[in-house]
mmCIF file with all atom_site columns, C-alpha atoms in Angstrom:
data_model
loop_
_atom_site.group_PDB
_atom_site.id
_atom_site.type_symbol
_atom_site.label_atom_id
_atom_site.label_alt_id
_atom_site.label_comp_id
_atom_site.label_asym_id
_atom_site.label_entity_id
_atom_site.label_seq_id
_atom_site.pdbx_PDB_ins_code
_atom_site.Cartn_x
_atom_site.Cartn_y
_atom_site.Cartn_z
_atom_site.occupancy
_atom_site.B_iso_or_equiv
_atom_site.pdbx_formal_charge
_atom_site.auth_seq_id
_atom_site.auth_comp_id
_atom_site.auth_asym_id
_atom_site.auth_atom_id
_atom_site.pdbx_PDB_model_num
ATOM 1   C CA . MET A 1 1   ? 69.856 -14.971 111.463 1.00 0.00 ? 1   MET A CA 1
ATOM 2   C CA . LYS A 1 2   ? 67.828 -13.973 107.889 1.00 0.00 ? 2   LYS A CA 1
ATOM 3   C CA . ILE A 1 3   ? 68.951 -14.699 104.847 1.00 0.00 ? 3   ILE A CA 1
ATOM 4   C CA . THR A 1 4   ? 67.916 -13.184 101.480 1.00 0.00 ? 4   THR A CA 1
ATOM 5   C CA . VAL A 1 5   ? 69.078 -14.636 98.004  1.00 0.00 ? 5   VAL A CA 1
ATOM 6   C CA . HIS A 1 6   ? 68.399 -12.799 95.145  1.00 0.00 ? 6   HIS A CA 1
ATOM 7   C CA . ASN A 1 7   ? 69.163 -12.033 91.902  1.00 0.00 ? 7   ASN A CA 1
ATOM 8   C CA . SER A 1 8   ? 66.237 -10.330 89.370  1.00 0.00 ? 8   SER A CA 1
ATOM 9   C CA . GLU A 1 9   ? 67.854 -13.005 86.717  1.00 0.00 ? 9   GLU A CA 1
ATOM 10  C CA . GLY A 1 10  ? 66.288 -16.280 86.597  1.00 0.00 ? 10  GLY A CA 1
ATOM 11  C CA . GLY A 1 11  ? 68.237 -19.590 86.363  1.00 0.00 ? 11  GLY A CA 1
ATOM 12  C CA . VAL A 1 12  ? 71.162 -18.377 88.267  1.00 0.00 ? 12  VAL A CA 1
ATOM 13  C CA . GLY A 1 13  ? 70.783 -20.566 91.229  1.00 0.00 ? 13  GLY A CA 1
ATOM 14  C CA . LYS A 1 14  ? 68.760 -19.242 93.693  1.00 0.00 ? 14  LYS A CA 1
ATOM 15  C CA . MET A 1 15  ? 66.443 -21.601 94.795  1.00 0.00 ? 15  MET A CA 1
ATOM 16  C CA . PRO A 1 16  ? 69.457 -24.188 94.944  1.00 0.00 ? 16  PRO A CA 1
ATOM 17  C CA . ILE A 1 17  ? 71.309 -22.197 97.226  1.00 0.00 ? 17  ILE A CA 1
ATOM 18  C CA . SER A 1 18  ? 68.359 -21.185 99.272  1.00 0.00 ? 18  SER A CA 1
ATOM 19  C CA . ALA A 1 19  ? 67.216 -24.935 99.824  1.00 0.00 ? 19  ALA A CA 1
ATOM 20  C CA . ASN A 1 20  ? 70.399 -26.325 100.496 1.00 0.00 ? 20  ASN A CA 1
ATOM 21  C CA . ILE A 1 21  ? 70.787 -23.710 103.269 1.00 0.00 ? 21  ILE A CA 1
ATOM 22  C CA . ALA A 1 22  ? 67.401 -23.564 104.694 1.00 0.00 ? 22  ALA A CA 1
ATOM 23  C CA . ILE A 1 23  ? 67.781 -27.908 104.719 1.00 0.00 ? 23  ILE A CA 1
ATOM 24  C CA . ASP A 1 24  ? 71.545 -28.021 106.190 1.00 0.00 ? 24  ASP A CA 1
ATOM 25  C CA . LYS A 1 25  ? 70.960 -25.353 109.038 1.00 0.00 ? 25  LYS A CA 1
ATOM 26  C CA . GLY A 1 26  ? 66.925 -26.211 109.588 1.00 0.00 ? 26  GLY A CA 1
ATOM 27  C CA . PHE A 1 27  ? 66.092 -22.568 108.317 1.00 0.00 ? 27  PHE A CA 1
ATOM 28  C CA . MET A 1 28  ? 62.531 -21.971 107.322 1.00 0.00 ? 28  MET A CA 1
ATOM 29  C CA . ILE A 1 29  ? 61.973 -21.023 103.730 1.00 0.00 ? 29  ILE A CA 1
ATOM 30  C CA . ALA A 1 30  ? 60.273 -17.469 102.813 1.00 0.00 ? 30  ALA A CA 1
ATOM 31  C CA . THR A 1 31  ? 59.480 -17.082 99.474  1.00 0.00 ? 31  THR A CA 1
ATOM 32  C CA . ASN A 1 32  ? 57.191 -14.588 96.841  1.00 0.00 ? 32  ASN A CA 1
ATOM 33  C CA . GLU A 1 33  ? 57.712 -17.328 93.942  1.00 0.00 ? 33  GLU A CA 1
ATOM 34  C CA . HIS A 1 34  ? 54.240 -19.289 93.477  1.00 0.00 ? 34  HIS A CA 1
ATOM 35  C CA . THR A 1 35  ? 55.798 -22.112 91.238  1.00 0.00 ? 35  THR A CA 1
ATOM 36  C CA . SER A 1 36  ? 58.442 -23.244 93.641  1.00 0.00 ? 36  SER A CA 1
ATOM 37  C CA . ILE A 1 37  ? 59.394 -26.502 94.803  1.00 0.00 ? 37  ILE A CA 1
ATOM 38  C CA . TYR A 1 38  ? 59.267 -26.108 98.168  1.00 0.00 ? 38  TYR A CA 1
ATOM 39  C CA . GLU A 1 39  ? 55.847 -27.793 98.837  1.00 0.00 ? 39  GLU A CA 1
ATOM 40  C CA . TYR A 1 40  ? 57.526 -31.173 97.489  1.00 0.00 ? 40  TYR A CA 1
ATOM 41  C CA . ILE A 1 41  ? 60.765 -31.296 99.876  1.00 0.00 ? 41  ILE A CA 1
ATOM 42  C CA . LEU A 1 42  ? 59.337 -29.417 102.991 1.00 0.00 ? 42  LEU A CA 1
ATOM 43  C CA . SER A 1 43  ? 56.462 -29.857 105.275 1.00 0.00 ? 43  SER A CA 1
ATOM 44  C CA . ASP A 1 44  ? 54.254 -26.954 105.658 1.00 0.00 ? 44  ASP A CA 1
ATOM 45  C CA . ASP A 1 45  ? 55.397 -25.591 108.574 1.00 0.00 ? 45  ASP A CA 1
ATOM 46  C CA . GLU A 1 46  ? 59.031 -24.959 106.919 1.00 0.00 ? 46  GLU A CA 1
ATOM 47  C CA . PHE A 1 47  ? 58.016 -22.477 104.509 1.00 0.00 ? 47  PHE A CA 1
ATOM 48  C CA . VAL A 1 48  ? 55.531 -19.416 103.594 1.00 0.00 ? 48  VAL A CA 1
ATOM 49  C CA . GLU A 1 49  ? 54.905 -18.319 100.210 1.00 0.00 ? 49  GLU A CA 1
ATOM 50  C CA . ILE A 1 50  ? 53.412 -14.423 99.570  1.00 0.00 ? 50  ILE A CA 1
ATOM 51  C CA . ASP A 1 51  ? 52.526 -12.505 96.693  1.00 0.00 ? 51  ASP A CA 1
ATOM 52  C CA . MET A 1 52  ? 54.933 -10.182 95.171  1.00 0.00 ? 52  MET A CA 1
ATOM 53  C CA . ASN A 1 53  ? 53.339 -7.158  96.748  1.00 0.00 ? 53  ASN A CA 1
ATOM 54  C CA . GLU A 1 54  ? 52.678 -8.341  100.394 1.00 0.00 ? 54  GLU A CA 1
ATOM 55  C CA . ASP A 1 55  ? 55.376 -7.629  103.483 1.00 0.00 ? 55  ASP A CA 1
ATOM 56  C CA . PHE A 1 56  ? 56.944 -10.741 104.572 1.00 0.00 ? 56  PHE A CA 1
ATOM 57  C CA . PRO A 1 57  ? 55.307 -11.455 108.352 1.00 0.00 ? 57  PRO A CA 1
ATOM 58  C CA . ASP A 1 58  ? 57.768 -10.397 111.237 1.00 0.00 ? 58  ASP A CA 1
ATOM 59  C CA . PHE A 1 59  ? 59.595 -14.025 111.794 1.00 0.00 ? 59  PHE A CA 1
ATOM 60  C CA . ASP A 1 60  ? 60.931 -12.516 115.263 1.00 0.00 ? 60  ASP A CA 1
ATOM 61  C CA . GLU A 1 61  ? 63.971 -14.719 116.382 1.00 0.00 ? 61  GLU A CA 1
ATOM 62  C CA . MET A 1 62  ? 63.172 -17.497 113.854 1.00 0.00 ? 62  MET A CA 1
ATOM 63  C CA . ASN A 1 63  ? 66.096 -18.345 111.293 1.00 0.00 ? 63  ASN A CA 1
ATOM 64  C CA . VAL A 1 64  ? 65.064 -18.005 107.618 1.00 0.00 ? 64  VAL A CA 1
ATOM 65  C CA . VAL A 1 65  ? 65.877 -17.356 104.431 1.00 0.00 ? 65  VAL A CA 1
ATOM 66  C CA . PHE A 1 66  ? 63.909 -15.466 101.734 1.00 0.00 ? 66  PHE A CA 1
ATOM 67  C CA . ASP A 1 67  ? 64.313 -16.754 98.146  1.00 0.00 ? 67  ASP A CA 1
ATOM 68  C CA . LEU A 1 68  ? 63.135 -13.855 96.480  1.00 0.00 ? 68  LEU A CA 1
ATOM 69  C CA . ALA A 1 69  ? 61.959 -13.902 92.400  1.00 0.00 ? 69  ALA A CA 1
ATOM 70  C CA . GLY A 1 70  ? 61.528 -10.575 90.609  1.00 0.00 ? 70  GLY A CA 1
ATOM 71  C CA . SER A 1 71  ? 62.744 -7.083  90.287  1.00 0.00 ? 71  SER A CA 1
ATOM 72  C CA . ILE A 1 72  ? 62.665 -4.209  92.528  1.00 0.00 ? 72  ILE A CA 1
ATOM 73  C CA . ASN A 1 73  ? 59.855 -1.986  91.759  1.00 0.00 ? 73  ASN A CA 1
ATOM 74  C CA . LYS A 1 74  ? 56.780 -0.337  93.365  1.00 0.00 ? 74  LYS A CA 1
ATOM 75  C CA . ASN A 1 75  ? 54.720 -3.561  93.689  1.00 0.00 ? 75  ASN A CA 1
ATOM 76  C CA . SER A 1 76  ? 57.343 -5.665  94.903  1.00 0.00 ? 76  SER A CA 1
ATOM 77  C CA . GLN A 1 77  ? 57.234 -5.230  98.713  1.00 0.00 ? 77  GLN A CA 1
ATOM 78  C CA . SER A 1 78  ? 57.685 -8.802  99.449  1.00 0.00 ? 78  SER A CA 1
ATOM 79  C CA . ILE A 1 79  ? 61.600 -8.307  98.276  1.00 0.00 ? 79  ILE A CA 1
ATOM 80  C CA . LYS A 1 80  ? 61.829 -4.892  99.785  1.00 0.00 ? 80  LYS A CA 1
ATOM 81  C CA . SER A 1 81  ? 60.319 -6.194  103.471 1.00 0.00 ? 81  SER A CA 1
ATOM 82  C CA . ALA A 1 82  ? 62.901 -9.421  103.152 1.00 0.00 ? 82  ALA A CA 1
ATOM 83  C CA . ILE A 1 83  ? 66.011 -7.137  102.318 1.00 0.00 ? 83  ILE A CA 1
ATOM 84  C CA . SER A 1 84  ? 65.258 -4.912  105.336 1.00 0.00 ? 84  SER A CA 1
ATOM 85  C CA . MET A 1 85  ? 64.765 -8.024  107.609 1.00 0.00 ? 85  MET A CA 1
ATOM 86  C CA . SER A 1 86  ? 68.049 -9.522  106.436 1.00 0.00 ? 86  SER A CA 1
ATOM 87  C CA . ASP A 1 87  ? 71.289 -10.037 108.024 1.00 0.00 ? 87  ASP A CA 1
ATOM 88  C CA . VAL A 1 88  ? 72.937 -10.603 104.509 1.00 0.00 ? 88  VAL A CA 1
ATOM 89  C CA . VAL A 1 89  ? 72.065 -10.851 101.185 1.00 0.00 ? 89  VAL A CA 1
ATOM 90  C CA . ILE A 1 90  ? 73.622 -13.616 98.998  1.00 0.00 ? 90  ILE A CA 1
ATOM 91  C CA . VAL A 1 91  ? 73.335 -12.628 94.938  1.00 0.00 ? 91  VAL A CA 1
ATOM 92  C CA . PRO A 1 92  ? 74.009 -15.519 92.575  1.00 0.00 ? 92  PRO A CA 1
ATOM 93  C CA . ILE A 1 93  ? 75.758 -14.418 89.220  1.00 0.00 ? 93  ILE A CA 1
ATOM 94  C CA . SER A 1 94  ? 76.742 -16.846 86.620  1.00 0.00 ? 94  SER A CA 1
ATOM 95  C CA . CYS A 1 95  ? 79.464 -16.014 84.338  1.00 0.00 ? 95  CYS A CA 1
ATOM 96  C CA . GLU A 1 96  ? 77.172 -14.774 81.729  1.00 0.00 ? 96  GLU A CA 1
ATOM 97  C CA . LEU A 1 97  ? 76.717 -11.220 80.496  1.00 0.00 ? 97  LEU A CA 1
ATOM 98  C CA . LYS A 1 98  ? 73.004 -10.773 81.471  1.00 0.00 ? 98  LYS A CA 1
ATOM 99  C CA . SER A 1 99  ? 73.692 -12.476 84.359  1.00 0.00 ? 99  SER A CA 1
ATOM 100 C CA . MET A 1 100 ? 76.669 -10.044 85.666  1.00 0.00 ? 100 MET A CA 1
ATOM 101 C CA . LEU A 1 101 ? 74.335 -6.943  84.454  1.00 0.00 ? 101 LEU A CA 1
ATOM 102 C CA . SER A 1 102 ? 71.356 -8.360  86.316  1.00 0.00 ? 102 SER A CA 1
ATOM 103 C CA . GLY A 1 103 ? 73.564 -8.857  89.393  1.00 0.00 ? 103 GLY A CA 1
ATOM 104 C CA . SER A 1 104 ? 75.428 -5.352  89.381  1.00 0.00 ? 104 SER A CA 1
ATOM 105 C CA . ASN A 1 105 ? 71.776 -3.672  89.059  1.00 0.00 ? 105 ASN A CA 1
ATOM 106 C CA . THR A 1 106 ? 70.178 -6.419  91.903  1.00 0.00 ? 106 THR A CA 1
ATOM 107 C CA . ILE A 1 107 ? 73.345 -5.127  94.144  1.00 0.00 ? 107 ILE A CA 1
ATOM 108 C CA . GLN A 1 108 ? 72.693 -1.468  93.308  1.00 0.00 ? 108 GLN A CA 1
ATOM 109 C CA . GLU A 1 109 ? 68.759 -1.843  94.456  1.00 0.00 ? 109 GLU A CA 1
ATOM 110 C CA . ILE A 1 110 ? 69.805 -4.034  97.453  1.00 0.00 ? 110 ILE A CA 1
ATOM 111 C CA . LYS A 1 111 ? 72.026 -1.047  98.906  1.00 0.00 ? 111 LYS A CA 1
ATOM 112 C CA . ASN A 1 112 ? 69.343 1.659   97.890  1.00 0.00 ? 112 ASN A CA 1
ATOM 113 C CA . ILE A 1 113 ? 67.254 -0.159  100.187 1.00 0.00 ? 113 ILE A CA 1
ATOM 114 C CA . ASN A 1 114 ? 69.551 -0.806  103.075 1.00 0.00 ? 114 ASN A CA 1
ATOM 115 C CA . SER A 1 115 ? 73.136 0.836   102.354 1.00 0.00 ? 115 SER A CA 1
ATOM 116 C CA . GLU A 1 116 ? 74.766 -0.918  105.332 1.00 0.00 ? 116 GLU A CA 1
ATOM 117 C CA . ILE A 1 117 ? 73.675 -4.630  104.376 1.00 0.00 ? 117 ILE A CA 1
ATOM 118 C CA . ASP A 1 118 ? 76.343 -7.446  103.988 1.00 0.00 ? 118 ASP A CA 1
ATOM 119 C CA . ILE A 1 119 ? 76.524 -8.460  100.412 1.00 0.00 ? 119 ILE A CA 1
ATOM 120 C CA . LEU A 1 120 ? 77.718 -12.221 99.428  1.00 0.00 ? 120 LEU A CA 1
ATOM 121 C CA . VAL A 1 121 ? 78.065 -12.481 95.900  1.00 0.00 ? 121 VAL A CA 1
ATOM 122 C CA . VAL A 1 122 ? 78.191 -16.166 94.885  1.00 0.00 ? 122 VAL A CA 1
ATOM 123 C CA . THR A 1 123 ? 79.516 -17.137 91.574  1.00 0.00 ? 123 THR A CA 1
ATOM 124 C CA . THR A 1 124 ? 77.529 -19.973 90.436  1.00 0.00 ? 124 THR A CA 1
ATOM 125 C CA . LYS A 1 125 ? 77.640 -22.762 87.505  1.00 0.00 ? 125 LYS A CA 1
ATOM 126 C CA . ARG A 1 126 ? 81.663 -23.054 88.024  1.00 0.00 ? 126 ARG A CA 1
ATOM 127 C CA . GLN A 1 127 ? 83.192 -25.275 85.598  1.00 0.00 ? 127 GLN A CA 1
ATOM 128 C CA . LYS A 1 128 ? 86.850 -25.958 85.206  1.00 0.00 ? 128 LYS A CA 1
ATOM 129 C CA . GLN A 1 129 ? 87.707 -24.179 81.649  1.00 0.00 ? 129 GLN A CA 1
ATOM 130 C CA . ARG A 1 130 ? 90.407 -25.096 79.410  1.00 0.00 ? 130 ARG A CA 1
ATOM 131 C CA . GLU A 1 131 ? 92.800 -22.112 80.115  1.00 0.00 ? 131 GLU A CA 1
ATOM 132 C CA . ASP A 1 132 ? 91.752 -22.674 83.999  1.00 0.00 ? 132 ASP A CA 1
ATOM 133 C CA . VAL A 1 133 ? 95.446 -23.841 85.860  1.00 0.00 ? 133 VAL A CA 1
ATOM 134 C CA . PHE A 1 134 ? 94.582 -24.629 89.456  1.00 0.00 ? 134 PHE A CA 1
ATOM 135 C CA . LEU A 1 135 ? 93.741 -27.700 91.577  1.00 0.00 ? 135 LEU A CA 1
ATOM 136 C CA . ASP A 1 136 ? 90.809 -26.827 94.048  1.00 0.00 ? 136 ASP A CA 1
ATOM 137 C CA . ASN A 1 137 ? 91.123 -23.525 94.850  1.00 0.00 ? 137 ASN A CA 1
ATOM 138 C CA . TRP A 1 138 ? 88.251 -22.242 92.654  1.00 0.00 ? 138 TRP A CA 1
ATOM 139 C CA . ASP A 1 139 ? 88.365 -18.544 93.673  1.00 0.00 ? 139 ASP A CA 1
ATOM 140 C CA . GLN A 1 140 ? 91.623 -18.890 90.811  1.00 0.00 ? 140 GLN A CA 1
ATOM 141 C CA . SER A 1 141 ? 89.031 -19.656 88.315  1.00 0.00 ? 141 SER A CA 1
ATOM 142 C CA . LYS A 1 142 ? 88.797 -17.639 84.922  1.00 0.00 ? 142 LYS A CA 1
ATOM 143 C CA . GLU A 1 143 ? 84.748 -17.233 85.517  1.00 0.00 ? 143 GLU A CA 1
ATOM 144 C CA . PHE A 1 144 ? 85.120 -16.394 89.142  1.00 0.00 ? 144 PHE A CA 1
ATOM 145 C CA . ILE A 1 145 ? 88.007 -13.675 88.473  1.00 0.00 ? 145 ILE A CA 1
ATOM 146 C CA . GLU A 1 146 ? 86.080 -12.336 85.638  1.00 0.00 ? 146 GLU A CA 1
ATOM 147 C CA . ILE A 1 147 ? 82.601 -12.301 87.858  1.00 0.00 ? 147 ILE A CA 1
ATOM 148 C CA . ARG A 1 148 ? 84.290 -10.461 90.803  1.00 0.00 ? 148 ARG A CA 1
ATOM 149 C CA . SER A 1 149 ? 86.269 -7.941  88.517  1.00 0.00 ? 149 SER A CA 1
ATOM 150 C CA . TYR A 1 150 ? 83.202 -6.975  86.922  1.00 0.00 ? 150 TYR A CA 1
ATOM 151 C CA . ILE A 1 151 ? 81.203 -6.326  89.995  1.00 0.00 ? 151 ILE A CA 1
ATOM 152 C CA . GLU A 1 152 ? 84.002 -4.432  91.561  1.00 0.00 ? 152 GLU A CA 1
ATOM 153 C CA . SER A 1 153 ? 84.597 -2.098  88.680  1.00 0.00 ? 153 SER A CA 1
ATOM 154 C CA . ALA A 1 154 ? 80.819 -1.846  88.209  1.00 0.00 ? 154 ALA A CA 1
ATOM 155 C CA . LEU A 1 155 ? 80.102 -1.029  91.971  1.00 0.00 ? 155 LEU A CA 1
ATOM 156 C CA . PRO A 1 156 ? 83.203 -0.496  93.916  1.00 0.00 ? 156 PRO A CA 1
ATOM 157 C CA . GLY A 1 157 ? 83.075 -1.305  97.552  1.00 0.00 ? 157 GLY A CA 1
ATOM 158 C CA . SER A 1 158 ? 79.799 -2.415  97.568  1.00 0.00 ? 158 SER A CA 1
ATOM 159 C CA . VAL A 1 159 ? 80.108 -6.118  97.720  1.00 0.00 ? 159 VAL A CA 1
ATOM 160 C CA . ASN A 1 160 ? 81.325 -7.086  101.610 1.00 0.00 ? 160 ASN A CA 1
ATOM 161 C CA . HIS A 1 161 ? 82.418 -11.424 100.360 1.00 0.00 ? 161 HIS A CA 1
ATOM 162 C CA . TYR A 1 162 ? 82.889 -13.492 97.133  1.00 0.00 ? 162 TYR A CA 1
ATOM 163 C CA . LEU A 1 163 ? 82.582 -17.085 97.033  1.00 0.00 ? 163 LEU A CA 1
ATOM 164 C CA . PRO A 1 164 ? 83.038 -19.628 94.002  1.00 0.00 ? 164 PRO A CA 1
ATOM 165 C CA . LEU A 1 165 ? 80.555 -22.296 93.724  1.00 0.00 ? 165 LEU A CA 1
ATOM 166 C CA . LYS A 1 166 ? 81.394 -25.055 91.323  1.00 0.00 ? 166 LYS A CA 1
ATOM 167 C CA . ALA A 1 167 ? 78.649 -26.871 89.397  1.00 0.00 ? 167 ALA A CA 1
ATOM 168 C CA . LEU A 1 168 ? 77.207 -29.418 91.075  1.00 0.00 ? 168 LEU A CA 1
ATOM 169 C CA . LYS A 1 169 ? 74.261 -32.049 91.458  1.00 0.00 ? 169 LYS A CA 1
ATOM 170 C CA . ALA A 1 170 ? 73.715 -31.182 95.116  1.00 0.00 ? 170 ALA A CA 1
ATOM 171 C CA . PHE A 1 171 ? 70.116 -29.630 94.360  1.00 0.00 ? 171 PHE A CA 1
ATOM 172 C CA . ASP A 1 172 ? 69.029 -32.754 92.587  1.00 0.00 ? 172 ASP A CA 1
ATOM 173 C CA . ASN A 1 173 ? 70.298 -34.805 95.532  1.00 0.00 ? 173 ASN A CA 1
ATOM 174 C CA . ILE A 1 174 ? 67.618 -33.441 97.732  1.00 0.00 ? 174 ILE A CA 1
ATOM 175 C CA . PHE A 1 175 ? 64.733 -35.083 95.905  1.00 0.00 ? 175 PHE A CA 1
ATOM 176 C CA . GLU A 1 176 ? 66.460 -38.415 96.344  1.00 0.00 ? 176 GLU A CA 1
ATOM 177 C CA . LYS A 1 177 ? 67.066 -37.586 99.980  1.00 0.00 ? 177 LYS A CA 1
ATOM 178 C CA . THR A 1 178 ? 63.751 -36.064 100.925 1.00 0.00 ? 178 THR A CA 1
ATOM 179 C CA . LYS A 1 179 ? 60.681 -38.327 102.658 1.00 0.00 ? 179 LYS A CA 1
ATOM 180 C CA . HIS A 1 180 ? 58.149 -35.903 101.638 1.00 0.00 ? 180 HIS A CA 1
ATOM 181 C CA . PRO A 1 181 ? 55.226 -38.053 100.435 1.00 0.00 ? 181 PRO A CA 1
ATOM 182 C CA . THR A 1 182 ? 54.006 -36.395 97.413  1.00 0.00 ? 182 THR A CA 1
ATOM 183 C CA . ILE A 1 183 ? 58.001 -36.770 96.213  1.00 0.00 ? 183 ILE A CA 1
ATOM 184 C CA . ASN A 1 184 ? 57.814 -40.680 96.971  1.00 0.00 ? 184 ASN A CA 1
ATOM 185 C CA . LYS A 1 185 ? 54.766 -41.369 94.796  1.00 0.00 ? 185 LYS A CA 1
ATOM 186 C CA . ILE A 1 186 ? 56.620 -40.003 91.775  1.00 0.00 ? 186 ILE A CA 1
#
C-alpha cells in the first residue's frame, strides 16, 4: 500500500497524519521535506528523504507513506512520482479559507496527475463550536460540513471520501513514546 499525504498549504496536519499512519501500521515514511522531524522519531531505515526535484525510488511491494511538502510545478518531480505510485492521497484541510482554497487547488493538481486516484479529505483541527449540537459524530460538526460543502461545490465528484479528525495531542505523544536516542537526550 502506498499513501500520499499532501496539501500545498502548510500547517494543516500532514506530518502528524503521516507519522501516525507510519508508526501505527509499520509503514516506511518517504518525504521531500528536509526540515522534517522523522530523524528524531524513526530509525534511518524507516524513512527516506529526497530533494523536491527528484523522483522517489520504486519501493516495490513496501508499504510507504509519502509526506509531501510544496506545490506541484515543473520542479516538483518528487510530488508527481509519489502521486503516480500511490493507491490513495490524503488531503488534510482545516476550516480556514486559505486552507480550503489550497486544498481544492491541490486536489485539482492531484487529479491532473492521476485522474483515477482515490482522494480522502481529512478535515483537521476540529474543535467543537458553540453552535455545534452533536455528541461524538464529528461529521456533524459545523467545520466538517463547511469544508465538505466547499470542496464538493468547487470540485464536484473529485473526492471519494471525507473524514473528520478532531484536534488531538496524539502527535505530541509520539515523542513521549519514542525510544530514539536523540529524543532521550533532550
